[in-house]
Coordinates of C-alpha atoms in Angstrom, one line a residue:
M29 CA 111.2 114.2 75.6
K30 CA 108.1 113.3 74.2
M31 CA 108.3 110.4 71.6
N32 CA 106.5 110.5 68.4
V33 CA 104.3 106.9 68.4
E34 CA 102.3 105.7 65.5
I35 CA 100.1 102.4 65.4
N36 CA 99.9 100.5 62.1
E37 CA 96.8 98.1 62.7
E38 CA 97.6 96.2 59.3
T39 CA 100.9 95.1 60.1
G40 CA 100.6 95.2 64.1
G41 CA 103.6 97.4 63.9
I42 CA 104.6 100.5 66.2
K43 CA 106.6 103.5 64.8
I44 CA 108.6 105.2 67.5
D45 CA 110.3 108.3 66.3
G46 CA 110.1 107.2 62.6
N47 CA 111.5 103.6 63.3
E48 CA 109.1 100.8 62.8
Y49 CA 108.7 97.7 64.9
Y50 CA 106.5 95.0 64.0
E51 CA 105.8 91.1 64.9
D52 CA 108.4 89.4 62.7
Y53 CA 111.2 92.3 63.8
D54 CA 114.3 90.2 64.4
G55 CA 115.4 92.6 67.4
Y56 CA 112.2 92.1 69.3
D57 CA 114.5 92.3 72.6
V58 CA 115.7 95.6 71.2
F59 CA 112.2 96.6 70.5
Y60 CA 110.6 95.9 74.0
K61 CA 113.4 97.7 75.8
E62 CA 112.6 100.9 73.7
I63 CA 108.9 100.8 74.6
K64 CA 108.8 99.1 78.0
L65 CA 109.0 102.3 80.0
L66 CA 106.9 104.3 77.3
K67 CA 103.3 105.1 79.2
L68 CA 100.1 103.5 77.5
S69 CA 98.9 107.0 76.3
V70 CA 101.4 106.9 73.6
I71 CA 98.9 104.9 71.7
P72 CA 96.9 107.7 69.7
V73 CA 93.4 107.8 70.4
G74 CA 91.2 105.4 69.0
K75 CA 94.1 103.0 68.2
S76 CA 95.1 99.6 69.3
F77 CA 98.4 97.8 69.8
N78 CA 98.8 94.1 70.6
L79 CA 102.2 93.0 72.5
I80 CA 102.3 89.5 71.9
E81 CA 104.8 88.0 69.7
K82 CA 108.5 87.7 70.2
V83 CA 111.1 86.1 67.7
I84 CA 113.6 83.8 68.2
G85 CA 116.4 82.4 65.9
G86 CA 116.9 85.2 63.4
S87 CA 115.8 84.0 59.7
R88 CA 113.8 80.9 61.3
K89 CA 111.4 83.6 62.7
E90 CA 110.1 81.0 65.3
Y91 CA 107.3 82.9 67.7
Y92 CA 105.9 82.1 71.0
S93 CA 103.2 84.4 72.7
M94 CA 104.5 86.8 75.2
S95 CA 102.4 86.5 78.4
P96 CA 100.2 88.2 79.5
N97 CA 98.6 88.1 75.6
A98 CA 96.6 91.3 75.8
K99 CA 95.6 94.5 73.3
Y100 CA 95.8 97.9 74.7
T101 CA 93.2 100.5 73.2
N102 CA 93.3 104.1 73.8
D103 CA 89.3 104.1 73.6
P104 CA 88.0 107.8 72.8
L105 CA 85.1 107.2 75.5
L106 CA 86.5 104.7 77.6
G107 CA 90.0 105.9 77.7
L108 CA 93.0 103.3 78.2
I109 CA 91.7 100.0 78.3
A110 CA 93.3 96.1 78.0
E111 CA 91.6 93.3 76.0
F112 CA 92.7 90.2 78.1
P113 CA 92.0 86.7 76.9
I114 CA 92.6 84.2 79.8
C115 CA 93.3 80.8 78.3
I116 CA 91.3 78.1 80.3
L117 CA 92.5 75.2 78.5
D118 CA 94.3 74.5 75.1
K119 CA 95.8 71.0 75.2
E120 CA 94.1 68.2 73.7
G121 CA 93.2 65.4 76.0
D122 CA 93.6 67.6 79.1
I123 CA 89.9 66.6 80.0
D124 CA 87.2 64.2 78.4
K125 CA 85.3 66.2 75.7
L126 CA 82.3 65.1 77.4
Y127 CA 83.0 67.4 80.3
F128 CA 85.0 70.2 78.3
A129 CA 82.0 72.9 78.9
E130 CA 81.4 71.6 82.5
Y131 CA 84.9 72.0 83.2
V132 CA 85.2 75.4 81.4
E133 CA 82.3 76.7 83.3
H134 CA 83.6 75.6 86.6
Q135 CA 86.8 77.4 86.1
I136 CA 85.2 80.5 84.6
Q137 CA 82.7 80.6 87.9
K138 CA 85.8 80.1 90.3
G139 CA 88.1 82.7 88.7
T140 CA 85.2 85.2 88.5
K141 CA 85.0 84.7 92.4
N142 CA 88.7 85.2 92.6
L143 CA 88.5 88.5 90.7
H144 CA 85.6 90.0 92.6
K145 CA 87.5 92.8 94.0
F146 CA 88.6 93.9 90.3
F147 CA 84.8 93.4 89.3
E148 CA 83.7 95.4 92.2
S149 CA 85.9 98.2 91.8
K150 CA 84.8 98.3 88.2
V151 CA 88.4 97.6 87.1
I152 CA 87.2 94.8 85.2
F153 CA 83.9 96.2 83.5
K154 CA 83.2 93.5 80.8
Q155 CA 83.5 89.9 80.2
E156 CA 83.4 87.5 77.3
T157 CA 83.7 83.8 77.2
S158 CA 84.9 81.9 74.0
I159 CA 84.8 78.2 73.4
Y160 CA 86.2 76.4 70.6
D161 CA 87.0 72.9 69.8
E162 CA 89.6 72.3 72.5
T163 CA 90.4 75.7 73.7
A164 CA 88.5 78.4 75.7
Y165 CA 89.0 81.7 76.7
F166 CA 87.8 84.1 79.4
T167 CA 88.5 87.3 78.1
I168 CA 88.1 90.5 80.5
F169 CA 88.2 94.2 79.7
I170 CA 90.2 96.0 82.1
K171 CA 90.4 99.9 82.7
M172 CA 94.0 101.0 82.8
S173 CA 95.9 103.8 84.3
D174 CA 98.4 105.5 82.4
I175 CA 101.4 103.3 83.5
S176 CA 104.1 101.9 81.5
F177 CA 104.3 99.0 79.1
S178 CA 106.2 97.1 81.7
D179 CA 104.1 97.6 84.7
A180 CA 101.0 97.0 82.4
V181 CA 102.4 93.5 82.0
S182 CA 103.0 93.2 85.6
Y183 CA 99.5 94.3 86.6
L184 CA 97.9 91.9 84.1
S185 CA 100.1 89.0 85.1
E186 CA 98.8 89.7 88.7
I187 CA 95.2 89.6 87.8
E188 CA 95.8 86.5 85.9
S189 CA 97.4 85.0 88.9
H190 CA 94.3 86.2 91.0
F191 CA 92.0 84.1 88.4
W192 CA 93.9 81.0 89.2
G193 CA 93.9 81.7 92.9
T194 CA 97.7 82.3 93.2
G195 CA 97.9 86.0 93.4
E196 CA 100.8 87.1 95.5
S197 CA 99.3 90.3 96.5
S198 CA 95.7 88.9 97.5
S199 CA 96.4 88.9 101.2
K200 CA 98.4 92.2 101.6
S201 CA 96.6 95.4 102.3
L202 CA 98.6 98.7 102.0
F203 CA 98.3 102.0 103.5
I204 CA 100.4 104.9 102.3
C205 CA 101.0 107.5 105.0
H206 CA 101.9 110.7 104.0
A207 CA 102.1 114.7 104.0
S208 CA 99.3 116.4 101.7
E209 CA 102.2 118.2 100.4
D210 CA 103.8 115.1 99.1
K211 CA 100.5 114.0 97.6
S212 CA 102.2 113.7 94.0
V213 CA 105.1 111.5 95.3
A214 CA 102.5 109.3 97.3
E215 CA 100.3 109.1 94.3
S216 CA 103.1 107.8 91.7
I217 CA 104.0 105.2 94.3
F218 CA 100.0 104.1 94.7
E219 CA 100.2 104.0 90.8
S220 CA 103.4 101.7 90.5
L221 CA 102.1 99.4 93.4
K222 CA 98.5 99.2 92.1
A223 CA 100.1 98.4 88.9
R224 CA 101.6 95.1 90.6
G225 CA 98.2 94.4 91.6
F226 CA 98.2 95.4 95.4
T227 CA 95.2 96.4 97.4
I228 CA 96.1 100.0 98.5
W229 CA 94.3 102.2 100.8
F230 CA 94.9 106.1 99.6
D231 CA 93.0 108.5 100.9
K232 CA 92.4 110.4 97.3
Y233 CA 90.1 107.3 96.1
E234 CA 88.9 106.4 99.6
I235 CA 87.6 109.6 101.2
L236 CA 84.8 111.2 99.5
V237 CA 82.7 114.4 100.1
G238 CA 80.6 113.8 103.0
D239 CA 82.7 110.9 104.4
S240 CA 83.9 111.1 107.9
I241 CA 87.7 111.3 107.5
V242 CA 88.5 110.0 111.0
E243 CA 86.4 106.9 110.7
K244 CA 87.5 106.3 106.8
V245 CA 91.3 106.6 108.1
S246 CA 90.5 104.3 111.1
N247 CA 89.0 101.7 108.9
G248 CA 91.9 101.7 106.3
L249 CA 94.3 101.4 109.2
A250 CA 92.1 98.3 110.8
S251 CA 92.7 96.2 107.7
T252 CA 96.2 97.3 106.9
T253 CA 99.1 94.8 106.5
E254 CA 101.8 97.1 105.5
L255 CA 102.0 100.7 106.4
I256 CA 104.0 102.7 103.8
V257 CA 105.5 105.9 105.7
L258 CA 106.8 108.7 103.4
L259 CA 109.0 110.4 105.3
S260 CA 109.7 114.3 104.2
T261 CA 110.5 117.5 106.0
K262 CA 106.4 118.3 105.9
S263 CA 105.4 114.9 107.2
V264 CA 107.5 114.7 110.2
E265 CA 105.9 117.7 111.7
K266 CA 102.1 116.5 110.9
K267 CA 99.9 115.6 113.6
W268 CA 97.8 113.3 111.3
V269 CA 101.0 111.4 110.2
R270 CA 102.0 110.9 113.7
K271 CA 98.6 109.8 114.4
E272 CA 98.5 107.3 111.9
L273 CA 101.7 105.8 113.0
N274 CA 100.8 105.6 116.6
T275 CA 97.7 103.6 115.6
I276 CA 99.9 101.2 113.8
L277 CA 102.2 100.8 116.5
M278 CA 99.6 100.2 119.1
Q279 CA 98.0 97.6 116.7
K280 CA 101.6 95.8 117.0
L281 CA 102.0 96.1 120.7
N282 CA 98.5 94.3 120.8
G283 CA 99.7 91.4 118.4
K284 CA 98.7 92.5 115.1
E285 CA 101.1 91.5 112.3
V286 CA 101.4 94.5 110.6
R287 CA 104.8 96.0 108.8
I288 CA 106.1 99.5 108.9
L289 CA 108.0 100.5 105.6
P290 CA 109.6 103.7 106.0
L291 CA 110.6 105.5 102.5
K292 CA 112.7 108.7 102.8
I293 CA 111.8 111.1 100.0
D294 CA 113.7 114.1 101.0
E295 CA 116.5 115.2 103.3
C296 CA 114.6 114.8 106.7
D297 CA 115.2 113.5 110.0
I298 CA 113.9 110.1 110.9
P299 CA 111.5 110.1 113.7
T300 CA 112.6 108.5 117.0
L301 CA 109.7 106.0 116.7
L302 CA 111.0 104.8 113.2
V303 CA 114.7 104.8 113.9
E304 CA 114.9 101.2 114.5
Y305 CA 113.4 100.3 111.1
K306 CA 115.6 100.2 108.1
H307 CA 114.1 102.6 105.4
L308 CA 114.3 103.3 101.8
D309 CA 115.8 106.3 100.2
L310 CA 114.4 107.8 97.1
K311 CA 117.4 109.6 96.3
N312 CA 118.7 106.0 95.3
G313 CA 116.5 106.0 92.6
Y314 CA 112.6 105.8 92.1
D315 CA 112.5 102.6 90.1
T316 CA 115.0 101.0 92.7
C317 CA 113.0 102.0 95.7
I318 CA 109.8 100.8 94.3
N319 CA 111.4 97.5 93.4
E320 CA 112.9 97.0 96.8
L321 CA 109.7 98.2 98.3
V322 CA 107.8 95.4 96.2
Q323 CA 110.1 92.5 97.0
S324 CA 110.0 93.7 100.6
I325 CA 106.0 93.3 100.8
R326 CA 106.0 89.7 98.8
S327 CA 109.0 88.2 101.0
R328 CA 106.4 87.8 103.9

């Protein structure tokens, strides 16, 4: 059921089906529970929404910033974007004032280098630096997919961790092996994993008109560390799926560290080659599967 959503930019509030929530609303946890599964596209075109403040202590109204502190906009020309200021330094005495600008510049250069894949792919399309007396922000503007507020928070948190060089997924390269008939499920899984900051090879975005399909797929498999195999009545019969799987199995035999993560998306027989691997089952719930998949990927 589609919800009616309005943004009040004067109060910073959001109205959902006639109920308005705003920054000093005492039931913020209830509010976040209400919106976290909503897609960013509920923001009306031309409006922005800043999900930053959380209230503690009832009438005392003590605030602290929710991380990440970002403004989401449904821009009429650019689509869904996030304006995300990363705080470089905000504590008095952290560094000698004489070296403050030098320190900030160094951190921005290092952080920009750590974010190179996001700049190269145009996910980050603009950057700004703001320096005050004892505070500095590196603000990045990010193109967002139509994901939930919850996934947006996870995605921006992962981008920030990359900035500081601590991204959990920076060394992971995923490949989604699937039948063309299962493209919609594969794309949903791609978006969910992308929202958590993972690098994923997905044919829809990697193979362009005029490209050699065999060459592109081979290159994608060569850099893969985690092969996600979507098992269905269609995929278990596909020669392409078997070929991709055999390629990874040969790499494993040759000593490459690559994991096979089977995900069953309908009632089908498990191929003999994959019987020994524990698999996930979509019938247990989409969110449950994604969470278990992410936990497994990050466990190594």
